[in-house]
Amino acid sequence: MPFKTVLRDLVNSVPGARGAIIADWEGEAVDQVGPMDEYDLRLVGAHKGIILGNLRVMLDRIGNDDLREVIISTRDTQTLVLPITPDYFLVLAGCRNQLLGRARFAARRCVQILRQEID
């Protein structure tokens, strides 16, 4: 299954989702989908990759390398960042009023599918 199809299913299943992107460990976009501006979505992906990388380093220092997800909430937005493999991660960007539980469930399901596709 192509990545775009998986990402489109994710965005369509979460009310308030503005975009989803798969990026590599350097923050480079692999694929993306959503109504959000393409450049802005790539920028969100790259910046969230930096945050994910910093958290991984910190957790590695304390002997815990099992980072499963990061949720970043601001006044207007809510962003989920989930590692797919050590080399790739998923970002789901949404409106602040998106249903967090549904977004987390759908993003986790998406990560499982993407892991199968990547492996």
Tab-separated table of C-alpha atoms in Angstrom:
chain	number	residue	atom	x	y	z
A	1	MET	CA	0.000	0.000	0.000
A	2	PRO	CA	1.505	3.363	-1.002
A	3	PHE	CA	2.307	5.776	1.819
A	4	LYS	CA	-0.063	8.442	0.445
A	5	THR	CA	-3.009	6.066	0.754
A	6	VAL	CA	-2.162	5.273	4.384
A	7	LEU	CA	-1.686	8.952	5.218
A	8	ARG	CA	-4.895	9.952	3.431
A	9	ASP	CA	-6.835	7.343	5.409
A	10	LEU	CA	-5.338	8.763	8.616
A	11	VAL	CA	-6.205	12.376	7.812
A	12	ASN	CA	-9.717	11.428	6.685
A	13	SER	CA	-10.379	9.427	9.857
A	14	VAL	CA	-9.558	12.265	12.269
A	15	PRO	CA	-11.910	15.267	12.296
A	16	GLY	CA	-9.823	18.426	12.491
A	17	ALA	CA	-6.688	16.836	11.006
A	18	ARG	CA	-4.790	19.313	8.846
A	19	GLY	CA	-2.078	17.035	7.529
A	20	ALA	CA	0.106	13.998	8.037
A	21	ILE	CA	3.715	13.515	7.032
A	22	ILE	CA	6.284	10.744	7.142
A	23	ALA	CA	9.817	12.047	7.565
A	24	ASP	CA	13.227	10.493	8.015
A	25	TRP	CA	15.524	10.955	10.998
A	26	GLU	CA	16.950	14.127	9.418
A	27	GLY	CA	13.489	15.673	9.071
A	28	GLU	CA	13.315	15.194	5.300
A	29	ALA	CA	9.790	14.515	4.061
A	30	VAL	CA	9.166	11.079	2.586
A	31	ASP	CA	5.470	11.605	1.839
A	32	GLN	CA	2.663	13.843	3.032
A	33	VAL	CA	-1.069	14.413	2.684
A	34	GLY	CA	-3.540	17.010	3.856
A	35	PRO	CA	-5.220	20.329	3.258
A	36	MET	CA	-2.394	22.152	5.054
A	37	ASP	CA	0.046	24.054	2.827
A	38	GLU	CA	2.723	21.630	1.582
A	39	TYR	CA	5.636	23.838	2.644
A	40	ASP	CA	4.142	24.438	6.095
A	41	LEU	CA	3.542	20.723	6.602
A	42	ARG	CA	7.147	19.933	5.651
A	43	LEU	CA	8.319	22.603	8.077
A	44	VAL	CA	6.178	21.130	10.869
A	45	GLY	CA	7.611	17.691	10.081
A	46	ALA	CA	11.195	18.918	10.191
A	47	HIS	CA	10.746	20.827	13.459
A	48	LYS	CA	8.921	17.983	15.174
A	49	GLY	CA	11.743	15.699	14.054
A	50	ILE	CA	14.195	17.894	15.957
A	51	ILE	CA	12.048	17.638	19.076
A	52	LEU	CA	11.767	13.863	18.662
A	53	GLY	CA	15.531	13.547	18.206
A	54	ASN	CA	16.259	15.593	21.322
A	55	LEU	CA	13.815	13.529	23.378
A	56	ARG	CA	15.401	10.303	22.137
A	57	VAL	CA	18.861	11.510	23.204
A	58	MET	CA	17.579	12.516	26.634
A	59	LEU	CA	15.769	9.205	27.156
A	60	ASP	CA	18.811	7.258	25.984
A	61	ARG	CA	20.919	9.027	28.622
A	62	ILE	CA	18.608	7.858	31.385
A	63	GLY	CA	18.397	4.338	29.984
A	64	ASN	CA	14.895	4.470	28.520
A	65	ASP	CA	14.683	4.218	24.763
A	66	ASP	CA	11.017	3.295	24.367
A	67	LEU	CA	9.555	6.613	23.182
A	68	ARG	CA	6.126	5.865	21.734
A	69	GLU	CA	4.569	9.245	21.046
A	70	VAL	CA	4.858	12.954	21.672
A	71	ILE	CA	1.839	15.255	21.889
A	72	ILE	CA	2.399	18.965	21.418
A	73	SER	CA	-0.548	21.250	22.149
A	74	THR	CA	-0.694	24.981	21.574
A	75	ARG	CA	-3.561	27.440	21.755
A	76	ASP	CA	-4.645	26.633	18.177
A	77	THR	CA	-3.015	23.330	17.222
A	78	GLN	CA	-2.419	19.819	18.388
A	79	THR	CA	0.381	17.728	16.905
A	80	LEU	CA	1.205	14.067	17.406
A	81	VAL	CA	4.682	12.715	16.672
A	82	LEU	CA	5.178	8.949	16.603
A	83	PRO	CA	8.325	7.007	15.742
A	84	ILE	CA	7.726	4.420	13.019
A	85	THR	CA	11.230	2.936	13.056
A	86	PRO	CA	14.508	4.352	14.358
A	87	ASP	CA	14.877	6.066	10.964
A	88	TYR	CA	11.340	7.317	10.258
A	89	PHE	CA	8.538	9.073	12.112
A	90	LEU	CA	4.948	10.174	11.576
A	91	VAL	CA	3.533	13.614	12.332
A	92	LEU	CA	-0.206	14.261	12.484
A	93	ALA	CA	-1.027	17.968	12.615
A	94	GLY	CA	-4.486	19.092	13.600
A	95	CYS	CA	-6.706	21.773	15.004
A	96	ARG	CA	-6.769	22.156	18.761
A	97	ASN	CA	-10.355	20.903	18.839
A	98	GLN	CA	-9.589	17.584	17.127
A	99	LEU	CA	-10.498	14.575	19.226
A	100	LEU	CA	-7.215	13.586	20.858
A	101	GLY	CA	-8.276	10.028	21.659
A	102	ARG	CA	-9.389	9.361	18.103
A	103	ALA	CA	-6.259	11.015	16.719
A	104	ARG	CA	-3.979	8.894	18.921
A	105	PHE	CA	-5.801	5.672	18.037
A	106	ALA	CA	-5.752	6.409	14.301
A	107	ALA	CA	-2.094	7.508	14.366
A	108	ARG	CA	-1.027	4.360	16.225
A	109	ARG	CA	-2.899	2.206	13.724
A	110	CYS	CA	-1.221	4.122	10.895
A	111	VAL	CA	2.220	3.532	12.444
A	112	GLN	CA	1.560	-0.223	12.566
A	113	ILE	CA	0.666	-0.252	8.871
A	114	LEU	CA	3.679	1.889	7.969
A	115	ARG	CA	6.032	-0.398	9.906
A	116	GLN	CA	4.829	-3.325	7.815
A	117	GLU	CA	5.304	-1.322	4.624
A	118	ILE	CA	8.807	-0.169	5.566
A	119	ASP	CA	10.050	-3.560	6.808
